[in-house]
Each structure stands twice: as C-alpha cells, then as structure tokens.
C-alpha cells in the first residue's frame, strides 16, 4: 500500500486562462499561499488481477471522502493512467482518497487531490524502480492533472508561471485562513470551463500584463511589510478575475447577494480598524480571508460578531 498527502492552496494572484489546455500552461503567473492544514490523502493499493485502475472513497476517522461524480473519478483515473505511463509504473491499483476538510468548506479539493495523486505515483516509482522523482518534476506532472495543484508542492508560498512552480518565502508567514461560506451548491461552471470562457471577454486583452504587474506590486508589499498595500492588490486581483467572468460572452458569474454582503463586512472592518485581512475569491461564491498571525484575536472576533455570516476558521475545519 502506498500513501501520500498534499495540502491545498489559495491564490492571491490568480491563474485564469491557459495557453495550452493539454499541459494546463497558464496565460499569466500566479502566486498562492499553501494551506497546510487542509489536506487530501491518497492510498494506492496494487491489484493483482485487475485489468484497470479503480477509484473508491477512503473511509478514515476525521477524514471526509469526496463524493466524486463519474466524470470526476474518470478524470482522476485518466490522469493516474497518464502518470503511470510517464513514470513507467507497472500494474493496476485501487486508488482511495479523502480530504480532512468538508466538501462545503469553500475550498476546492482539486489542487490537493491531484497533488496527492501525483505524490503517490512518486512513491510507487520509489518502490518499483528504487529511484526518486524530484519535487519539481512531480509538480510539473501534477500541473497536467489540474493546473493549480502544482503550487501545492511548495510552501509557505508558491509562484507558478509558464516554466513551472517554485517555492517562495516572504516576511509574511503563519497566516490564518477563514472562509466565509456563502454557497455550497455544485458550481454550474467549473474552473476548467471558466479558463476556456474568459478569453471571450474583451477585458482578457491585457490580463496577463495586469496579473504580472500585480504580482510585482504584491511582492513589493510583502517585502516591505506593507499589509494595506497587499490588501489593495489582492482585492483588485480577484475583482479583475470576476470581471472577466461577468464580461465573457456569454457572461457567467459566481457572486450572489450574500457574497456582496460578506465583502461589505470586510471593507467596513478595514475602514473601522485601518487594518484587516487579505480577501480573495476563487471561481465560486465564497470569500476567503487571510489574517496575519498577530491578528488572530481579531479573526475570531470577526466571526463571533457576525453570526449572520457563516465564517469557518482553519482550526475548525482542519
Ligand atoms: C480560480 O486549477 O481548478 O482557483 O487547471 O483546469 O484544473 P484546471 O483549473 P484549476 O483552476 C483554478 C482557478 C482558480 C484560481 C487559482 O487557483 O489560481
């Protein structure tokens, strides 16, 4: 039995748009914070007489097995097959997976689940061929399964561009993640589909340049420990991505009135305190907050004082 675990990540400069779909090559560089408490665990059990691989939910105390649709488990197994071919893995396997975070906690599990599957393939190679596949090589392979998964190989930060993903360090670390839960219904438009659609927006012209510019603004803000500037850049960046969605032809979107109410609360917190959390959104309706370590008391109070918002803190989910 082979096992591996990988963390999730949240992007502050977003991956949106691809120059190549087969390899998930991103149109622009992205930067993410690794959410090391939110993990996917994958087990691969060799099958002696099976003609193909199969996927099953992993049942384990304190872990939640994903409820994968046929389409999703087919995508997962197709990617495992691709890994087996690229790495020269022999035999067929029963793949089991589970997350230590609930499916409705606002985090997509594709980054951690594709990263963990690639890592388990690396474990099989170590055993079958007595050879070690490097982390950067595995990250590059994982990218082909789901782009954002290649950032989950590094921490505390990861930067990913058309050449691959690398670890990054800034004076900013030990961040606390909260998700303001707005909706957990299945998305009508998956993030893979969003990548295809955004190119139809007139605003897509110049998108790569804007993302690059914000990446350098954000790095400057982190290095200069200018948190307010970091907030402004991250805020502008997710609005840019959501504007791409809403200006696509035809338009689509994820925000609802509860999203807007949650964003208004974040803004008024900043106004009141002259300080607050970084705030971002993925291709979904939920709002993600990142608080500095010295803001922990504020983070808990933010949640307590707003019982109308469903705020989940990292400790409670993980
Ligand atoms: C909005 O990595 O899920 O979360 O490569 O098609 O699997 P595929 O897409 P995926 O896209 C994630 C997009 C995002 C922004 C981000 O994480 O950078």
Tab-separated table of C-alpha atoms and ligand atoms in Angstrom:
chain	number	residue	atom	x	y	z
A	1	UNK	CA	0.000	0.000	0.000
A	2	UNK	CA	1.333	3.427	-0.953
A	3	UNK	CA	0.145	6.633	0.683
A	4	UNK	CA	0.686	10.345	0.193
A	5	UNK	CA	-0.818	13.572	1.494
A	6	UNK	CA	-0.838	17.013	-0.110
A	7	UNK	CA	-2.098	20.408	1.056
A	8	UNK	CA	-4.488	22.801	-0.646
A	9	UNK	CA	-3.540	26.339	-1.641
A	10	UNK	CA	-5.258	29.678	-2.158
A	11	UNK	CA	-4.126	32.012	-4.940
A	12	UNK	CA	-3.713	35.740	-4.331
A	13	UNK	CA	-2.620	36.367	-7.918
A	14	UNK	CA	-4.956	34.143	-9.910
A	15	UNK	CA	-4.386	31.542	-12.580
A	16	UNK	CA	-7.119	32.289	-15.102
A	17	UNK	CA	-6.712	31.424	-18.781
A	18	UNK	CA	-4.429	28.850	-20.432
A	19	UNK	CA	-2.154	28.999	-23.456
A	20	UNK	CA	-2.257	25.190	-23.715
A	21	UNK	CA	-5.042	23.010	-22.370
A	22	UNK	CA	-3.243	19.649	-22.501
A	23	UNK	CA	-0.471	20.835	-20.171
A	24	UNK	CA	-2.539	23.485	-18.343
A	25	UNK	CA	0.063	26.107	-19.222
A	26	UNK	CA	-1.120	29.347	-17.589
A	27	UNK	CA	-1.542	32.594	-19.530
A	28	UNK	CA	-0.174	34.520	-16.554
A	29	UNK	CA	1.921	33.819	-13.459
A	30	UNK	CA	0.114	33.189	-10.164
A	31	UNK	CA	1.073	33.304	-6.501
A	32	UNK	CA	-0.504	31.220	-3.756
A	33	UNK	CA	-0.345	30.574	-0.034
A	34	UNK	CA	-0.220	26.900	0.899
A	35	UNK	CA	-2.995	25.877	3.297
A	36	UNK	CA	-1.073	23.164	5.059
A	37	UNK	CA	-3.947	22.236	7.413
A	38	UNK	CA	-6.257	21.343	4.521
A	39	UNK	CA	-5.076	18.103	3.012
A	40	UNK	CA	-6.009	15.268	0.706
A	41	UNK	CA	-4.775	11.779	1.496
A	42	UNK	CA	-4.453	9.213	-1.278
A	43	UNK	CA	-3.820	5.490	-0.887
A	44	UNK	CA	-2.848	3.254	-3.806
A	45	UNK	CA	-3.242	-0.482	-3.352
A	46	UNK	CA	-1.755	-2.785	-6.007
A	47	UNK	CA	-4.360	-5.100	-7.576
A	48	UNK	CA	-3.086	-8.452	-8.749
A	49	UNK	CA	-5.755	-9.482	-11.237
A	50	UNK	CA	-7.418	-6.268	-12.337
A	51	UNK	CA	-7.469	-5.019	-15.906
A	52	UNK	CA	-7.646	-1.385	-14.938
A	53	UNK	CA	-7.368	1.027	-12.009
A	54	UNK	CA	-10.370	1.974	-9.921
A	55	UNK	CA	-11.251	4.756	-7.501
A	56	UNK	CA	-13.042	4.402	-4.170
A	57	UNK	CA	-13.786	6.788	-1.319
A	58	UNK	CA	-11.310	6.404	1.539
A	59	UNK	CA	-13.057	5.935	4.866
A	60	UNK	CA	-10.919	7.087	7.742
A	61	UNK	CA	-11.774	8.715	11.049
A	62	UNK	CA	-11.762	12.540	10.850
A	63	UNK	CA	-11.400	12.442	7.028
A	64	UNK	CA	-14.199	13.055	4.551
A	65	UNK	CA	-14.349	11.001	1.399
A	66	UNK	CA	-15.224	13.136	-1.627
A	67	UNK	CA	-18.462	12.350	-3.383
A	68	UNK	CA	-16.912	12.203	-6.859
A	69	UNK	CA	-19.206	12.151	-9.859
A	70	UNK	CA	-18.482	9.567	-12.562
A	71	UNK	CA	-16.963	12.374	-14.662
A	72	UNK	CA	-14.650	13.462	-11.842
A	73	UNK	CA	-13.479	9.965	-10.941
A	74	UNK	CA	-12.903	9.245	-14.656
A	75	UNK	CA	-10.773	12.424	-14.895
A	76	UNK	CA	-8.851	11.389	-11.779
A	77	UNK	CA	-8.158	7.873	-13.061
A	78	UNK	CA	-7.310	9.092	-16.569
A	79	UNK	CA	-4.712	11.329	-15.025
A	80	UNK	CA	-3.348	8.472	-12.885
A	81	UNK	CA	-3.001	6.417	-16.047
A	82	UNK	CA	-1.074	9.263	-17.664
A	83	UNK	CA	1.224	9.381	-14.618
A	84	UNK	CA	1.773	5.625	-14.823
A	85	UNK	CA	2.792	5.889	-18.462
A	86	UNK	CA	5.094	8.866	-17.966
A	87	UNK	CA	6.757	7.302	-14.940
A	88	UNK	CA	6.806	3.721	-16.256
A	89	UNK	CA	4.714	2.348	-13.366
A	90	UNK	CA	3.674	-1.282	-13.758
A	91	UNK	CA	0.347	-2.810	-12.682
A	92	UNK	CA	-3.085	-1.602	-11.728
A	93	UNK	CA	-4.189	-0.008	-8.474
A	94	UNK	CA	-7.173	0.727	-6.272
A	95	UNK	CA	-6.946	4.462	-5.587
A	96	UNK	CA	-8.684	5.726	-2.455
A	97	UNK	CA	-8.873	9.366	-1.453
A	98	UNK	CA	-10.284	11.582	1.296
A	99	UNK	CA	-9.950	15.177	2.452
A	100	UNK	CA	-9.565	16.421	6.017
A	101	UNK	CA	-11.886	19.302	5.132
A	102	UNK	CA	-15.588	19.127	4.410
A	103	UNK	CA	-16.738	19.423	0.779
A	104	UNK	CA	-18.763	22.524	1.669
A	105	UNK	CA	-15.951	24.424	3.402
A	106	UNK	CA	-15.376	26.685	0.421
A	107	UNK	CA	-12.096	25.186	-0.728
A	108	UNK	CA	-11.880	23.318	-3.987
A	109	UNK	CA	-10.204	19.980	-3.403
A	110	UNK	CA	-8.774	19.614	-6.907
A	111	UNK	CA	-5.390	21.193	-6.059
A	112	UNK	CA	-4.726	18.932	-3.072
A	113	UNK	CA	-6.233	15.813	-4.636
A	114	UNK	CA	-4.252	15.980	-7.886
A	115	UNK	CA	-1.072	16.852	-5.975
A	116	UNK	CA	-1.578	13.896	-3.595
A	117	UNK	CA	-2.253	11.519	-6.514
A	118	UNK	CA	0.966	12.626	-8.220
A	119	UNK	CA	2.893	12.224	-4.972
A	120	UNK	CA	1.555	8.690	-4.531
A	121	UNK	CA	2.760	7.899	-8.059
A	122	UNK	CA	6.181	9.169	-6.953
A	123	UNK	CA	6.042	6.738	-4.004
A	124	UNK	CA	5.240	3.819	-6.325
A	125	UNK	CA	8.230	4.703	-8.527
A	126	UNK	CA	10.465	4.829	-5.446
A	127	UNK	CA	9.439	1.262	-4.578
A	128	UNK	CA	9.229	-0.258	-8.079
A	129	UNK	CA	12.347	1.332	-9.547
A	130	UNK	CA	14.318	2.406	-6.473
A	131	UNK	CA	14.510	5.894	-7.921
A	132	UNK	CA	13.487	9.252	-6.557
A	133	UNK	CA	11.446	11.625	-8.708
A	134	UNK	CA	12.203	15.231	-7.734
A	135	UNK	CA	9.533	17.504	-6.280
A	136	UNK	CA	9.784	19.960	-9.160
A	137	UNK	CA	9.348	17.130	-11.696
A	138	UNK	CA	6.299	15.824	-9.824
A	139	UNK	CA	4.869	19.359	-9.612
A	140	UNK	CA	5.243	19.755	-13.368
A	141	UNK	CA	3.429	16.453	-13.929
A	142	UNK	CA	0.679	17.359	-11.465
A	143	UNK	CA	0.040	20.567	-13.419
A	144	UNK	CA	-1.295	18.421	-16.259
A	145	UNK	CA	-3.917	16.920	-13.926
A	146	UNK	CA	-5.118	20.257	-12.560
A	147	UNK	CA	-3.079	23.435	-13.018
A	148	UNK	CA	-3.339	24.875	-9.513
A	149	UNK	CA	-2.174	21.563	-7.949
A	150	UNK	CA	1.436	22.286	-8.960
A	151	UNK	CA	1.542	25.104	-6.382
A	152	UNK	CA	0.667	22.646	-3.574
A	153	UNK	CA	4.147	21.094	-3.757
A	154	UNK	CA	5.789	24.084	-2.100
A	155	UNK	CA	5.312	26.231	0.990
A	156	UNK	CA	4.746	28.668	2.572
A	157	UNK	CA	4.245	30.435	-0.771
A	158	UNK	CA	4.426	29.233	-4.332
A	159	UNK	CA	4.864	31.099	-7.599
A	160	UNK	CA	3.885	29.404	-10.839
A	161	UNK	CA	4.443	30.615	-14.385
A	162	UNK	CA	4.720	29.075	-17.831
A	163	UNK	CA	8.022	27.405	-16.819
A	164	UNK	CA	6.699	25.703	-13.682
A	165	UNK	CA	6.130	26.266	-9.970
A	166	UNK	CA	8.723	27.227	-7.358
A	167	UNK	CA	8.661	27.835	-3.602
A	168	UNK	CA	8.744	31.411	-2.325
A	169	UNK	CA	9.466	32.990	1.066
A	170	UNK	CA	8.328	36.406	2.267
A	171	UNK	CA	8.454	38.070	5.678
A	172	UNK	CA	4.694	37.347	5.755
A	173	UNK	CA	4.002	33.848	7.150
A	174	UNK	CA	1.894	31.918	9.663
A	175	UNK	CA	-1.319	33.277	8.146
A	176	UNK	CA	-4.728	32.168	9.422
A	177	UNK	CA	-7.275	31.242	6.782
A	178	UNK	CA	-11.014	31.757	7.125
A	179	UNK	CA	-13.728	31.011	4.591
A	180	UNK	CA	-16.988	32.933	4.640
A	181	UNK	CA	-19.414	30.309	3.431
A	182	UNK	CA	-21.934	31.702	1.064
A	183	UNK	CA	-22.960	28.744	-1.004
A	184	UNK	CA	-22.007	25.121	-1.375
A	185	UNK	CA	-24.189	24.103	-4.304
A	186	UNK	CA	-22.399	22.429	-7.151
A	187	UNK	CA	-20.963	25.050	-9.495
A	188	UNK	CA	-22.639	25.398	-12.847
A	189	UNK	CA	-19.358	26.390	-14.473
A	190	UNK	CA	-16.266	24.521	-13.271
A	191	UNK	CA	-12.966	26.382	-13.029
A	192	UNK	CA	-11.663	24.362	-16.017
A	193	UNK	CA	-14.618	25.679	-18.032
A	194	UNK	CA	-14.052	29.233	-16.736
A	195	UNK	CA	-10.475	29.125	-18.096
A	196	UNK	CA	-11.908	28.460	-21.563
A	197	UNK	CA	-14.643	31.071	-21.405
A	198	UNK	CA	-12.713	34.094	-20.116
A	199	UNK	CA	-10.830	34.509	-23.387
A	200	UNK	CA	-14.119	35.712	-24.916
A	201	UNK	CA	-14.066	38.810	-22.676
A	202	UNK	CA	-12.699	41.999	-24.226
A	203	UNK	CA	-11.061	42.572	-20.839
A	204	UNK	CA	-8.909	39.481	-21.424
A	205	UNK	CA	-6.689	41.736	-23.548
A	206	UNK	CA	-4.048	42.958	-21.149
A	207	UNK	CA	-4.992	40.437	-18.443
A	208	UNK	CA	-1.532	38.791	-18.387
A	209	UNK	CA	0.165	42.206	-18.073
A	210	UNK	CA	-2.140	43.237	-15.221
A	211	UNK	CA	-1.519	39.977	-13.361
A	212	UNK	CA	2.253	40.376	-13.817
A	213	UNK	CA	2.135	43.962	-12.596
A	214	UNK	CA	0.091	42.984	-9.549
A	215	UNK	CA	2.474	40.117	-8.828
A	216	UNK	CA	5.347	42.584	-8.578
A	217	UNK	CA	3.225	45.035	-6.523
A	218	UNK	CA	2.295	42.224	-4.124
A	219	UNK	CA	5.866	41.004	-3.748
A	220	UNK	CA	6.954	44.599	-3.001
A	221	UNK	CA	4.158	44.940	-0.456
A	222	UNK	CA	5.137	41.669	1.272
A	223	UNK	CA	8.812	42.508	1.260
A	224	UNK	CA	8.121	45.998	2.612
A	225	UNK	CA	5.588	44.500	5.082
A	226	UNK	CA	3.005	46.911	3.716
A	227	UNK	CA	-0.136	44.919	4.551
A	228	UNK	CA	-2.575	47.611	3.445
A	229	UNK	CA	-0.958	47.687	0.011
A	230	UNK	CA	-1.106	43.851	-0.105
A	231	UNK	CA	-4.835	44.003	0.695
A	232	UNK	CA	-5.448	46.518	-2.131
A	233	UNK	CA	-3.573	44.401	-4.692
A	234	UNK	CA	-5.277	41.128	-3.707
A	235	UNK	CA	-8.694	42.840	-3.682
A	236	UNK	CA	-8.143	44.302	-7.159
A	237	UNK	CA	-6.931	40.946	-8.441
A	238	UNK	CA	-9.985	38.877	-7.530
A	239	UNK	CA	-12.295	41.616	-8.832
A	240	UNK	CA	-10.347	41.530	-12.090
A	241	UNK	CA	-10.927	37.771	-12.385
A	242	UNK	CA	-14.618	38.037	-11.508
A	243	UNK	CA	-14.985	40.914	-14.002
A	244	UNK	CA	-13.584	38.595	-16.661
A	245	UNK	CA	-16.328	36.111	-15.802
A	246	UNK	CA	-19.066	38.743	-15.963
A	247	UNK	CA	-17.768	40.257	-19.221
A	248	UNK	CA	-17.340	36.934	-21.036
A	249	UNK	CA	-19.609	36.245	-23.991
A	250	UNK	CA	-21.985	34.938	-22.753
A	251	UNK	CA	-21.406	36.218	-19.215
A	252	UNK	CA	-21.326	33.975	-16.161
A	253	UNK	CA	-20.561	34.552	-12.508
A	254	UNK	CA	-20.400	33.143	-9.008
A	255	UNK	CA	-21.180	36.067	-6.708
A	256	UNK	CA	-24.576	36.353	-5.075
A	257	UNK	CA	-26.072	38.872	-2.666
A	258	UNK	CA	-24.521	37.095	0.332
A	259	UNK	CA	-21.109	37.347	-1.302
A	260	UNK	CA	-21.561	41.090	-1.680
A	261	UNK	CA	-22.736	41.388	1.938
A	262	UNK	CA	-19.643	39.479	3.111
A	263	UNK	CA	-17.330	41.683	1.034
A	264	UNK	CA	-19.011	44.775	2.501
A	265	UNK	CA	-18.290	43.452	6.024
A	266	UNK	CA	-14.619	43.018	5.159
A	267	UNK	CA	-14.446	46.545	3.776
A	268	UNK	CA	-16.135	48.067	6.817
A	269	UNK	CA	-13.760	46.126	9.113
A	270	UNK	CA	-10.812	47.687	7.279
A	271	UNK	CA	-12.424	51.125	7.466
A	272	UNK	CA	-13.032	50.838	11.190
A	273	UNK	CA	-9.599	49.473	12.120
A	274	UNK	CA	-7.330	50.774	9.363
A	275	UNK	CA	-6.225	47.139	9.163
A	276	UNK	CA	-7.817	43.766	8.434
A	277	UNK	CA	-7.465	40.511	6.485
A	278	UNK	CA	-6.381	39.934	2.911
A	279	UNK	CA	-9.511	38.991	0.999
A	280	UNK	CA	-9.848	36.886	-2.139
A	281	UNK	CA	-12.304	34.689	-4.035
A	282	UNK	CA	-11.861	31.679	-6.319
A	283	UNK	CA	-14.242	30.574	-9.060
A	284	UNK	CA	-17.065	30.241	-6.541
A	285	UNK	CA	-19.273	32.387	-4.301
A	286	UNK	CA	-17.283	32.015	-1.055
A	287	UNK	CA	-14.999	34.679	0.366
A	288	UNK	CA	-11.540	33.758	1.666
A	289	UNK	CA	-9.707	35.746	4.314
A	290	UNK	CA	-6.066	35.543	5.365
A	291	UNK	CA	-5.154	37.129	8.672
A	292	UNK	CA	-1.649	37.787	9.980
A	293	UNK	CA	-0.563	35.787	12.997
A	294	UNK	CA	-0.819	38.881	15.238
A	295	UNK	CA	-4.438	39.379	14.101
A	296	UNK	CA	-5.699	36.009	15.432
A	297	UNK	CA	-7.875	37.559	18.148
A	298	UNK	CA	-9.446	39.830	15.521
A	299	UNK	CA	-10.110	36.876	13.226
A	300	UNK	CA	-12.062	35.050	15.917
A	301	UNK	CA	-13.921	38.217	16.912
A	302	UNK	CA	-14.759	38.942	13.261
A	303	UNK	CA	-16.534	35.572	13.132
A	304	UNK	CA	-18.192	35.861	16.568
A	305	UNK	CA	-19.519	39.375	15.954
A	306	UNK	CA	-21.125	38.373	12.675
A	307	UNK	CA	-23.349	35.347	13.371
A	308	UNK	CA	-25.241	36.117	10.159
A	309	UNK	CA	-22.079	35.231	8.191
A	310	UNK	CA	-21.029	31.593	8.233
A	311	UNK	CA	-17.322	32.029	8.935
A	312	UNK	CA	-15.232	28.884	9.138
A	313	UNK	CA	-11.794	29.215	10.673
A	314	UNK	CA	-8.941	26.964	9.703
A	315	UNK	CA	-8.755	25.239	13.113
A	316	UNK	CA	-12.440	24.375	12.999
A	317	UNK	CA	-12.250	22.830	9.541
A	318	UNK	CA	-8.938	21.027	9.609
B	1	LIG	C1	-9.942	30.333	-9.867
B	1	LIG	O1	-6.519	24.537	-11.306
B	1	LIG	O2	-9.009	24.231	-10.944
B	1	LIG	O3	-8.925	28.738	-8.433
B	1	LIG	O4	-6.163	23.535	-14.474
B	1	LIG	O5	-8.469	23.404	-15.383
B	1	LIG	O6	-7.856	22.093	-13.320
B	1	LIG	P1	-7.611	23.343	-14.155
B	1	LIG	O7	-8.097	24.583	-13.269
B	1	LIG	P2	-7.894	24.865	-11.736
B	1	LIG	O8	-8.106	26.469	-11.722
B	1	LIG	C2	-8.093	27.184	-10.527
B	1	LIG	C3	-8.515	28.578	-10.811
B	1	LIG	C4	-8.703	29.477	-9.616
B	1	LIG	C5	-7.514	30.429	-9.444
B	1	LIG	C6	-6.257	29.843	-8.901
B	1	LIG	O9	-6.280	28.889	-8.109
B	1	LIG	O10	-5.187	30.402	-9.253
